[in-house]
Amino acid sequence: MHIGILGGTFNPIHLGHLVIAEEARDAFSLEKVLFIPAKIPPHKDTGPVISSEHRLRMVRLAIDGNPSFEVSDIELKREGPSYSVDTLRQLHRFFGEGVELSFILGWDSFEEIHTWKDYKELFCLANFIVTNRYEHRKEGIGGTLPVEIRDAFWYDKTKDLFIHRSNHFVAYLDTPLIDISSTEIRKRVREGRTIRYLVPRKVAEYIEAHGLYGGKR
Ligand code: ATP
């Protein structure tokens, strides 16, 4: 079984997240994609603090009706900060032998991968599917890896994949560029501007109903 993992703060979830999850599912024939909301680290500039429960509920609303998408609260339940390496280890224990995990993330996150806890071990636990987030034009991301990790991979030209010593791969996936961020959504809500068509309708309704992000109820 091949499972995609999309970690994020999802504060709130938006169409950019859903598009990369769906594109990765389609391109790599993933059986499912697990959305895993992280605990918000105290240093993250998120404006008004909203509870994990709200973020989790908004993910549930956003993926409702898509049988390939699931949400997991393992990072929210775990004590201490959310480290992806711990999550991947935990998922391997949970799913057992025969499961292949692929971590889906934007290039903006991937280029900082060397700052993640135990980053070298990450590639022993999962593949990485890197999408071209809007800030980074495609020409900028294809064909190379962040310098800090380059030595551990070789490039398979026929498959256009970077293969790790462990046999896991890093793939660059060409996805539609969706210029949406949670930061922008929070800003728009605060300013009383529309977020229609930027987040799923039920998420917009939830934000409004609960007066999240400083918006009017
Ligand atoms: P914030 O603006 O609060 O920093 P965000 O919009 O970057 O949030 P996260 O929840 O931090 O959202 O992102 C989770 C993952 O989704 C990251 O790997 C990020 O690169 C990716 N991602 C988020 N938005 C997009 C987008 N519009 N297109 C492609 N990838 C995205």
PDB file of C-alpha atoms and ligand atoms in Angstrom:
ATOM      1  CA  MET A   1       0.000   0.000   0.000  1.00  0.00           C
ATOM      2  CA  HIS A   2       1.317   3.449  -0.950  1.00  0.00           C
ATOM      3  CA  ILE A   3       0.159   6.313   1.294  1.00  0.00           C
ATOM      4  CA  GLY A   4       0.731  10.033   0.855  1.00  0.00           C
ATOM      5  CA  ILE A   5       1.325  12.221   3.898  1.00  0.00           C
ATOM      6  CA  LEU A   6       0.538  15.919   3.821  1.00  0.00           C
ATOM      7  CA  GLY A   7       1.704  17.628   6.979  1.00  0.00           C
ATOM      8  CA  GLY A   8       1.029  21.260   7.693  1.00  0.00           C
ATOM      9  CA  THR A   9      -0.401  23.684  10.155  1.00  0.00           C
ATOM     10  CA  PHE A  10      -3.571  24.023   8.050  1.00  0.00           C
ATOM     11  CA  ASN A  11      -4.335  27.344   9.690  1.00  0.00           C
ATOM     12  CA  PRO A  12      -6.637  27.177   7.798  1.00  0.00           C
ATOM     13  CA  ILE A  13      -6.599  24.498   5.082  1.00  0.00           C
ATOM     14  CA  HIS A  14      -7.026  26.011   1.593  1.00  0.00           C
ATOM     15  CA  LEU A  15      -7.282  24.936  -2.033  1.00  0.00           C
ATOM     16  CA  GLY A  16      -3.487  24.947  -2.475  1.00  0.00           C
ATOM     17  CA  HIS A  17      -3.253  22.049   0.001  1.00  0.00           C
ATOM     18  CA  LEU A  18      -6.064  20.114  -1.642  1.00  0.00           C
ATOM     19  CA  VAL A  19      -4.641  20.558  -5.137  1.00  0.00           C
ATOM     20  CA  ILE A  20      -1.160  19.244  -4.254  1.00  0.00           C
ATOM     21  CA  ALA A  21      -2.671  16.287  -2.382  1.00  0.00           C
ATOM     22  CA  GLU A  22      -4.844  15.375  -5.354  1.00  0.00           C
ATOM     23  CA  GLU A  23      -2.074  15.881  -7.908  1.00  0.00           C
ATOM     24  CA  ALA A  24       0.278  13.649  -5.900  1.00  0.00           C
ATOM     25  CA  ARG A  25      -2.408  11.000  -5.437  1.00  0.00           C
ATOM     26  CA  ASP A  26      -3.036  10.925  -9.162  1.00  0.00           C
ATOM     27  CA  ALA A  27       0.598  11.032 -10.325  1.00  0.00           C
ATOM     28  CA  PHE A  28       1.846   8.334  -7.919  1.00  0.00           C
ATOM     29  CA  SER A  29      -1.326   6.214  -7.693  1.00  0.00           C
ATOM     30  CA  LEU A  30      -1.508   6.736  -3.929  1.00  0.00           C
ATOM     31  CA  GLU A  31      -4.181   4.663  -2.193  1.00  0.00           C
ATOM     32  CA  LYS A  32      -4.835   7.528   0.141  1.00  0.00           C
ATOM     33  CA  VAL A  33      -3.519  10.830   1.376  1.00  0.00           C
ATOM     34  CA  LEU A  34      -3.337  11.441   5.108  1.00  0.00           C
ATOM     35  CA  PHE A  35      -3.609  15.073   6.171  1.00  0.00           C
ATOM     36  CA  ILE A  36      -1.701  15.515   9.424  1.00  0.00           C
ATOM     37  CA  PRO A  37      -2.181  18.856  11.206  1.00  0.00           C
ATOM     38  CA  ALA A  38       0.861  19.813  13.266  1.00  0.00           C
ATOM     39  CA  LYS A  39       0.988  21.493  16.606  1.00  0.00           C
ATOM     40  CA  ILE A  40       1.681  25.153  15.976  1.00  0.00           C
ATOM     41  CA  PRO A  41       5.155  25.922  17.259  1.00  0.00           C
ATOM     42  CA  PRO A  42       5.155  28.867  19.635  1.00  0.00           C
ATOM     43  CA  HIS A  43       7.502  30.891  17.386  1.00  0.00           C
ATOM     44  CA  LYS A  44       5.185  30.738  14.361  1.00  0.00           C
ATOM     45  CA  ASP A  45       3.598  34.096  13.604  1.00  0.00           C
ATOM     46  CA  THR A  46      -0.001  33.024  13.284  1.00  0.00           C
ATOM     47  CA  GLY A  47      -1.795  36.057  14.611  1.00  0.00           C
ATOM     48  CA  PRO A  48      -4.650  35.240  16.960  1.00  0.00           C
ATOM     49  CA  VAL A  49      -4.142  31.747  18.359  1.00  0.00           C
ATOM     50  CA  ILE A  50      -6.813  29.295  17.296  1.00  0.00           C
ATOM     51  CA  SER A  51      -7.202  25.884  18.851  1.00  0.00           C
ATOM     52  CA  SER A  52      -5.944  22.708  17.216  1.00  0.00           C
ATOM     53  CA  GLU A  53      -9.485  21.443  17.371  1.00  0.00           C
ATOM     54  CA  HIS A  54     -10.644  24.176  14.967  1.00  0.00           C
ATOM     55  CA  ARG A  55      -7.847  23.400  12.515  1.00  0.00           C
ATOM     56  CA  LEU A  56      -8.633  19.686  12.685  1.00  0.00           C
ATOM     57  CA  ARG A  57     -12.331  20.268  12.120  1.00  0.00           C
ATOM     58  CA  MET A  58     -11.658  22.496   9.124  1.00  0.00           C
ATOM     59  CA  VAL A  59      -9.498  19.763   7.551  1.00  0.00           C
ATOM     60  CA  ARG A  60     -12.344  17.294   8.107  1.00  0.00           C
ATOM     61  CA  LEU A  61     -14.797  19.643   6.406  1.00  0.00           C
ATOM     62  CA  ALA A  62     -12.413  20.273   3.502  1.00  0.00           C
ATOM     63  CA  ILE A  63     -11.829  16.590   2.683  1.00  0.00           C
ATOM     64  CA  ASP A  64     -15.386  15.481   3.302  1.00  0.00           C
ATOM     65  CA  GLY A  65     -16.698  13.491   0.350  1.00  0.00           C
ATOM     66  CA  ASN A  66     -13.267  12.447  -0.974  1.00  0.00           C
ATOM     67  CA  PRO A  67     -12.789   8.762  -0.090  1.00  0.00           C
ATOM     68  CA  SER A  68      -9.036   8.975  -0.822  1.00  0.00           C
ATOM     69  CA  PHE A  69      -8.416  11.710   1.726  1.00  0.00           C
ATOM     70  CA  GLU A  70      -8.177  11.122   5.483  1.00  0.00           C
ATOM     71  CA  VAL A  71      -7.111  13.195   8.444  1.00  0.00           C
ATOM     72  CA  SER A  72      -4.972  12.037  11.344  1.00  0.00           C
ATOM     73  CA  ASP A  73      -4.573  13.725  14.706  1.00  0.00           C
ATOM     74  CA  ILE A  74      -1.403  11.877  15.703  1.00  0.00           C
ATOM     75  CA  GLU A  75       0.718  15.008  15.902  1.00  0.00           C
ATOM     76  CA  LEU A  76      -1.909  16.883  17.882  1.00  0.00           C
ATOM     77  CA  LYS A  77      -2.161  14.030  20.383  1.00  0.00           C
ATOM     78  CA  ARG A  78       1.568  13.517  20.810  1.00  0.00           C
ATOM     79  CA  GLU A  79       3.324  15.312  23.645  1.00  0.00           C
ATOM     80  CA  GLY A  80       5.812  18.006  22.682  1.00  0.00           C
ATOM     81  CA  PRO A  81       6.515  19.620  19.314  1.00  0.00           C
ATOM     82  CA  SER A  82       5.570  17.941  16.026  1.00  0.00           C
ATOM     83  CA  TYR A  83       8.589  16.467  14.284  1.00  0.00           C
ATOM     84  CA  SER A  84       8.003  14.737  10.960  1.00  0.00           C
ATOM     85  CA  VAL A  85      10.608  12.102  11.703  1.00  0.00           C
ATOM     86  CA  ASP A  86       8.640  10.990  14.786  1.00  0.00           C
ATOM     87  CA  THR A  87       5.419  10.963  12.773  1.00  0.00           C
ATOM     88  CA  LEU A  88       6.915   8.814  10.026  1.00  0.00           C
ATOM     89  CA  ARG A  89       8.340   6.372  12.587  1.00  0.00           C
ATOM     90  CA  GLN A  90       4.956   6.195  14.292  1.00  0.00           C
ATOM     91  CA  LEU A  91       3.160   5.603  10.983  1.00  0.00           C
ATOM     92  CA  HIS A  92       5.546   2.790  10.079  1.00  0.00           C
ATOM     93  CA  ARG A  93       4.850   1.137  13.432  1.00  0.00           C
ATOM     94  CA  PHE A  94       1.121   1.580  12.852  1.00  0.00           C
ATOM     95  CA  PHE A  95       0.908   0.336   9.262  1.00  0.00           C
ATOM     96  CA  GLY A  96       3.621  -2.315   9.585  1.00  0.00           C
ATOM     97  CA  GLU A  97       5.514  -4.062   6.790  1.00  0.00           C
ATOM     98  CA  GLY A  98       4.666  -3.460   3.170  1.00  0.00           C
ATOM     99  CA  VAL A  99       3.524   0.117   3.435  1.00  0.00           C
ATOM    100  CA  GLU A 100       5.271   2.794   1.402  1.00  0.00           C
ATOM    101  CA  LEU A 101       5.010   6.376   2.642  1.00  0.00           C
ATOM    102  CA  SER A 102       5.396   9.472   0.483  1.00  0.00           C
ATOM    103  CA  PHE A 103       5.641  12.854   2.114  1.00  0.00           C
ATOM    104  CA  ILE A 104       4.041  15.588  -0.014  1.00  0.00           C
ATOM    105  CA  LEU A 105       5.318  19.116   0.442  1.00  0.00           C
ATOM    106  CA  GLY A 106       5.893  22.421  -1.291  1.00  0.00           C
ATOM    107  CA  TRP A 107       9.353  23.418  -2.473  1.00  0.00           C
ATOM    108  CA  ASP A 108       9.397  26.229   0.100  1.00  0.00           C
ATOM    109  CA  SER A 109       9.332  23.569   2.830  1.00  0.00           C
ATOM    110  CA  PHE A 110      11.642  21.131   1.053  1.00  0.00           C
ATOM    111  CA  GLU A 111      14.461  23.612   0.546  1.00  0.00           C
ATOM    112  CA  GLU A 112      14.660  23.918   4.330  1.00  0.00           C
ATOM    113  CA  ILE A 113      14.613  20.169   4.924  1.00  0.00           C
ATOM    114  CA  HIS A 114      18.130  20.201   6.396  1.00  0.00           C
ATOM    115  CA  THR A 115      16.733  22.202   9.337  1.00  0.00           C
ATOM    116  CA  TRP A 116      14.247  19.425  10.223  1.00  0.00           C
ATOM    117  CA  LYS A 117      14.981  17.093  13.129  1.00  0.00           C
ATOM    118  CA  ASP A 118      17.041  14.045  12.023  1.00  0.00           C
ATOM    119  CA  TYR A 119      16.659  15.114   8.408  1.00  0.00           C
ATOM    120  CA  LYS A 120      19.012  12.450   7.073  1.00  0.00           C
ATOM    121  CA  GLU A 121      16.835   9.735   8.538  1.00  0.00           C
ATOM    122  CA  LEU A 122      13.702  11.154   6.896  1.00  0.00           C
ATOM    123  CA  PHE A 123      14.795   9.752   3.533  1.00  0.00           C
ATOM    124  CA  CYS A 124      15.146   6.275   5.056  1.00  0.00           C
ATOM    125  CA  LEU A 125      11.509   6.428   6.115  1.00  0.00           C
ATOM    126  CA  ALA A 126       9.679   7.962   3.146  1.00  0.00           C
ATOM    127  CA  ASN A 127       9.739   9.264  -0.403  1.00  0.00           C
ATOM    128  CA  PHE A 128       9.392  13.001  -0.871  1.00  0.00           C
ATOM    129  CA  ILE A 129       7.074  14.447  -3.504  1.00  0.00           C
ATOM    130  CA  VAL A 130       7.971  18.093  -3.944  1.00  0.00           C
ATOM    131  CA  THR A 131       5.501  20.430  -5.612  1.00  0.00           C
ATOM    132  CA  ASN A 132       6.314  23.701  -7.268  1.00  0.00           C
ATOM    133  CA  ARG A 133       4.810  26.185  -4.906  1.00  0.00           C
ATOM    134  CA  TYR A 134       3.979  29.495  -6.536  1.00  0.00           C
ATOM    135  CA  GLU A 135       6.941  31.462  -5.223  1.00  0.00           C
ATOM    136  CA  HIS A 136       9.293  29.130  -7.060  1.00  0.00           C
ATOM    137  CA  ARG A 137       9.066  28.867 -10.805  1.00  0.00           C
ATOM    138  CA  LYS A 138       9.434  25.368 -12.169  1.00  0.00           C
ATOM    139  CA  GLU A 139      12.785  26.069 -13.857  1.00  0.00           C
ATOM    140  CA  GLY A 140      14.134  26.829 -10.416  1.00  0.00           C
ATOM    141  CA  ILE A 141      13.322  23.539  -8.766  1.00  0.00           C
ATOM    142  CA  GLY A 142      13.762  20.727 -11.297  1.00  0.00           C
ATOM    143  CA  GLY A 143      17.034  18.929 -11.755  1.00  0.00           C
ATOM    144  CA  THR A 144      18.692  19.646  -8.458  1.00  0.00           C
ATOM    145  CA  LEU A 145      18.460  18.951  -4.749  1.00  0.00           C
ATOM    146  CA  PRO A 146      19.264  21.183  -1.788  1.00  0.00           C
ATOM    147  CA  VAL A 147      23.029  21.069  -1.412  1.00  0.00           C
ATOM    148  CA  GLU A 148      22.878  19.708   2.149  1.00  0.00           C
ATOM    149  CA  ILE A 149      21.335  16.391   1.039  1.00  0.00           C
ATOM    150  CA  ARG A 150      22.689  15.984  -2.490  1.00  0.00           C
ATOM    151  CA  ASP A 151      25.409  13.458  -1.612  1.00  0.00           C
ATOM    152  CA  ALA A 152      22.950  10.821  -0.454  1.00  0.00           C
ATOM    153  CA  PHE A 153      21.165  10.576  -3.845  1.00  0.00           C
ATOM    154  CA  TRP A 154      21.747   9.592  -7.445  1.00  0.00           C
ATOM    155  CA  TYR A 155      19.625  10.770 -10.361  1.00  0.00           C
ATOM    156  CA  ASP A 156      17.650   8.213 -12.348  1.00  0.00           C
ATOM    157  CA  LYS A 157      17.269   9.941 -15.682  1.00  0.00           C
ATOM    158  CA  THR A 158      14.769   7.501 -17.192  1.00  0.00           C
ATOM    159  CA  LYS A 159      12.360   7.967 -14.292  1.00  0.00           C
ATOM    160  CA  ASP A 160      13.337  11.573 -13.525  1.00  0.00           C
ATOM    161  CA  LEU A 161      13.689  10.680  -9.849  1.00  0.00           C
ATOM    162  CA  PHE A 162      16.402  11.230  -7.266  1.00  0.00           C
ATOM    163  CA  ILE A 163      17.061   7.901  -5.610  1.00  0.00           C
ATOM    164  CA  HIS A 164      18.294   7.703  -2.028  1.00  0.00           C
ATOM    165  CA  ARG A 165      20.651   5.025  -0.689  1.00  0.00           C
ATOM    166  CA  SER A 166      17.632   3.520   1.051  1.00  0.00           C
ATOM    167  CA  ASN A 167      15.850   3.300  -2.338  1.00  0.00           C
ATOM    168  CA  HIS A 168      13.314   5.956  -1.420  1.00  0.00           C
ATOM    169  CA  PHE A 169      12.990   8.711  -3.975  1.00  0.00           C
ATOM    170  CA  VAL A 170      12.601  12.470  -4.208  1.00  0.00           C
ATOM    171  CA  ALA A 171      10.346  13.522  -7.073  1.00  0.00           C
ATOM    172  CA  TYR A 172       9.536  16.973  -8.368  1.00  0.00           C
ATOM    173  CA  LEU A 173       5.914  17.150  -9.355  1.00  0.00           C
ATOM    174  CA  ASP A 174       4.689  19.783 -11.748  1.00  0.00           C
ATOM    175  CA  THR A 175       1.424  21.009 -10.230  1.00  0.00           C
ATOM    176  CA  PRO A 176      -0.787  23.965 -11.088  1.00  0.00           C
ATOM    177  CA  LEU A 177       0.556  27.024  -9.333  1.00  0.00           C
ATOM    178  CA  ILE A 178      -1.975  28.092  -6.749  1.00  0.00           C
ATOM    179  CA  ASP A 179      -1.094  31.422  -5.234  1.00  0.00           C
ATOM    180  CA  ILE A 180      -2.848  30.911  -1.911  1.00  0.00           C
ATOM    181  CA  SER A 181      -1.378  30.715   1.583  1.00  0.00           C
ATOM    182  CA  SER A 182      -2.975  30.380   4.990  1.00  0.00           C
ATOM    183  CA  THR A 183      -1.319  33.674   5.889  1.00  0.00           C
ATOM    184  CA  GLU A 184      -3.195  35.383   3.055  1.00  0.00           C
ATOM    185  CA  ILE A 185      -6.483  33.753   4.101  1.00  0.00           C
ATOM    186  CA  ARG A 186      -6.056  34.937   7.706  1.00  0.00           C
ATOM    187  CA  LYS A 187      -5.215  38.433   6.481  1.00  0.00           C
ATOM    188  CA  ARG A 188      -8.264  38.595   4.239  1.00  0.00           C
ATOM    189  CA  VAL A 189     -10.571  37.441   7.033  1.00  0.00           C
ATOM    190  CA  ARG A 190      -9.090  40.012   9.390  1.00  0.00           C
ATOM    191  CA  GLU A 191      -9.660  42.727   6.794  1.00  0.00           C
ATOM    192  CA  GLY A 192     -13.210  41.576   6.079  1.00  0.00           C
ATOM    193  CA  ARG A 193     -12.376  40.575   2.493  1.00  0.00           C
ATOM    194  CA  THR A 194     -13.717  37.549   0.660  1.00  0.00           C
ATOM    195  CA  ILE A 195     -12.136  34.070   0.865  1.00  0.00           C
ATOM    196  CA  ARG A 196     -14.750  32.517  -1.375  1.00  0.00           C
ATOM    197  CA  TYR A 197     -13.195  30.042  -3.878  1.00  0.00           C
ATOM    198  CA  LEU A 198      -9.877  30.153  -1.980  1.00  0.00           C
ATOM    199  CA  VAL A 199     -11.007  27.662   0.658  1.00  0.00           C
ATOM    200  CA  PRO A 200     -13.777  25.043   0.413  1.00  0.00           C
ATOM    201  CA  ARG A 201     -17.208  26.540   1.049  1.00  0.00           C
ATOM    202  CA  LYS A 202     -17.702  24.635   4.312  1.00  0.00           C
ATOM    203  CA  VAL A 203     -14.380  25.922   5.619  1.00  0.00           C
ATOM    204  CA  ALA A 204     -15.335  29.519   4.829  1.00  0.00           C
ATOM    205  CA  GLU A 205     -18.646  28.981   6.617  1.00  0.00           C
ATOM    206  CA  TYR A 206     -16.872  27.468   9.621  1.00  0.00           C
ATOM    207  CA  ILE A 207     -14.455  30.395   9.872  1.00  0.00           C
ATOM    208  CA  GLU A 208     -17.350  32.813   9.760  1.00  0.00           C
ATOM    209  CA  ALA A 209     -19.557  30.872  12.185  1.00  0.00           C
ATOM    210  CA  HIS A 210     -16.780  30.736  14.790  1.00  0.00           C
ATOM    211  CA  GLY A 211     -15.450  34.227  14.192  1.00  0.00           C
ATOM    212  CA  LEU A 212     -11.930  32.845  13.598  1.00  0.00           C
ATOM    213  CA  TYR A 213      -8.929  35.000  12.634  1.00  0.00           C
ATOM    214  CA  GLY A 214     -10.433  38.200  13.866  1.00  0.00           C
ATOM    215  CA  GLY A 215     -13.277  38.138  11.362  1.00  0.00           C
ATOM    216  CA  LYS A 216     -16.819  39.306  12.103  1.00  0.00           C
ATOM    217  CA  ARG A 217     -19.290  36.611  13.056  1.00  0.00           C
TER     218      ARG A 217
HETATM  219  P1  ATP B   1       1.233  29.765   6.368  1.00  0.00           P
HETATM  220  O1  ATP B   1       0.889  30.817   5.335  1.00  0.00           O
HETATM  221  O2  ATP B   1       0.488  29.890   7.666  1.00  0.00           O
HETATM  222  O3  ATP B   1       2.731  29.603   6.556  1.00  0.00           O
HETATM  223  P2  ATP B   1       0.810  27.658   4.385  1.00  0.00           P
HETATM  224  O4  ATP B   1      -0.209  28.200   3.436  1.00  0.00           O
HETATM  225  O5  ATP B   1       2.259  27.641   3.925  1.00  0.00           O
HETATM  226  O6  ATP B   1       0.691  28.364   5.790  1.00  0.00           O
HETATM  227  P3  ATP B   1       1.054  25.041   5.633  1.00  0.00           P
HETATM  228  O7  ATP B   1      -0.044  24.383   6.382  1.00  0.00           O
HETATM  229  O8  ATP B   1       2.198  25.562   6.402  1.00  0.00           O
HETATM  230  O9  ATP B   1       0.337  26.207   4.746  1.00  0.00           O
HETATM  231  O10 ATP B   1       1.562  24.135   4.436  1.00  0.00           O
HETATM  232  C1  ATP B   1       1.607  22.735   4.479  1.00  0.00           C
HETATM  233  C2  ATP B   1       2.313  22.232   3.216  1.00  0.00           C
HETATM  234  O11 ATP B   1       1.559  22.616   2.046  1.00  0.00           O
HETATM  235  C3  ATP B   1       3.717  22.812   3.017  1.00  0.00           C
HETATM  236  O12 ATP B   1       4.548  21.778   2.532  1.00  0.00           O
HETATM  237  C4  ATP B   1       3.527  23.884   1.969  1.00  0.00           C
HETATM  238  O13 ATP B   1       4.689  24.052   1.174  1.00  0.00           O
HETATM  239  C5  ATP B   1       2.387  23.317   1.125  1.00  0.00           C
HETATM  240  N1  ATP B   1       1.569  24.369   0.532  1.00  0.00           N
HETATM  241  C6  ATP B   1       0.823  25.274   1.195  1.00  0.00           C
HETATM  242  N2  ATP B   1       0.193  26.089   0.331  1.00  0.00           N
HETATM  243  C7  ATP B   1       0.548  25.693  -0.917  1.00  0.00           C
HETATM  244  C8  ATP B   1       0.234  26.153  -2.256  1.00  0.00           C
HETATM  245  N3  ATP B   1      -0.558  27.203  -2.458  1.00  0.00           N
HETATM  246  N4  ATP B   1       0.763  25.469  -3.295  1.00  0.00           N
HETATM  247  C9  ATP B   1       1.588  24.408  -3.083  1.00  0.00           C
HETATM  248  N5  ATP B   1       1.933  23.943  -1.862  1.00  0.00           N
HETATM  249  C10 ATP B   1       1.430  24.563  -0.791  1.00  0.00           C
END
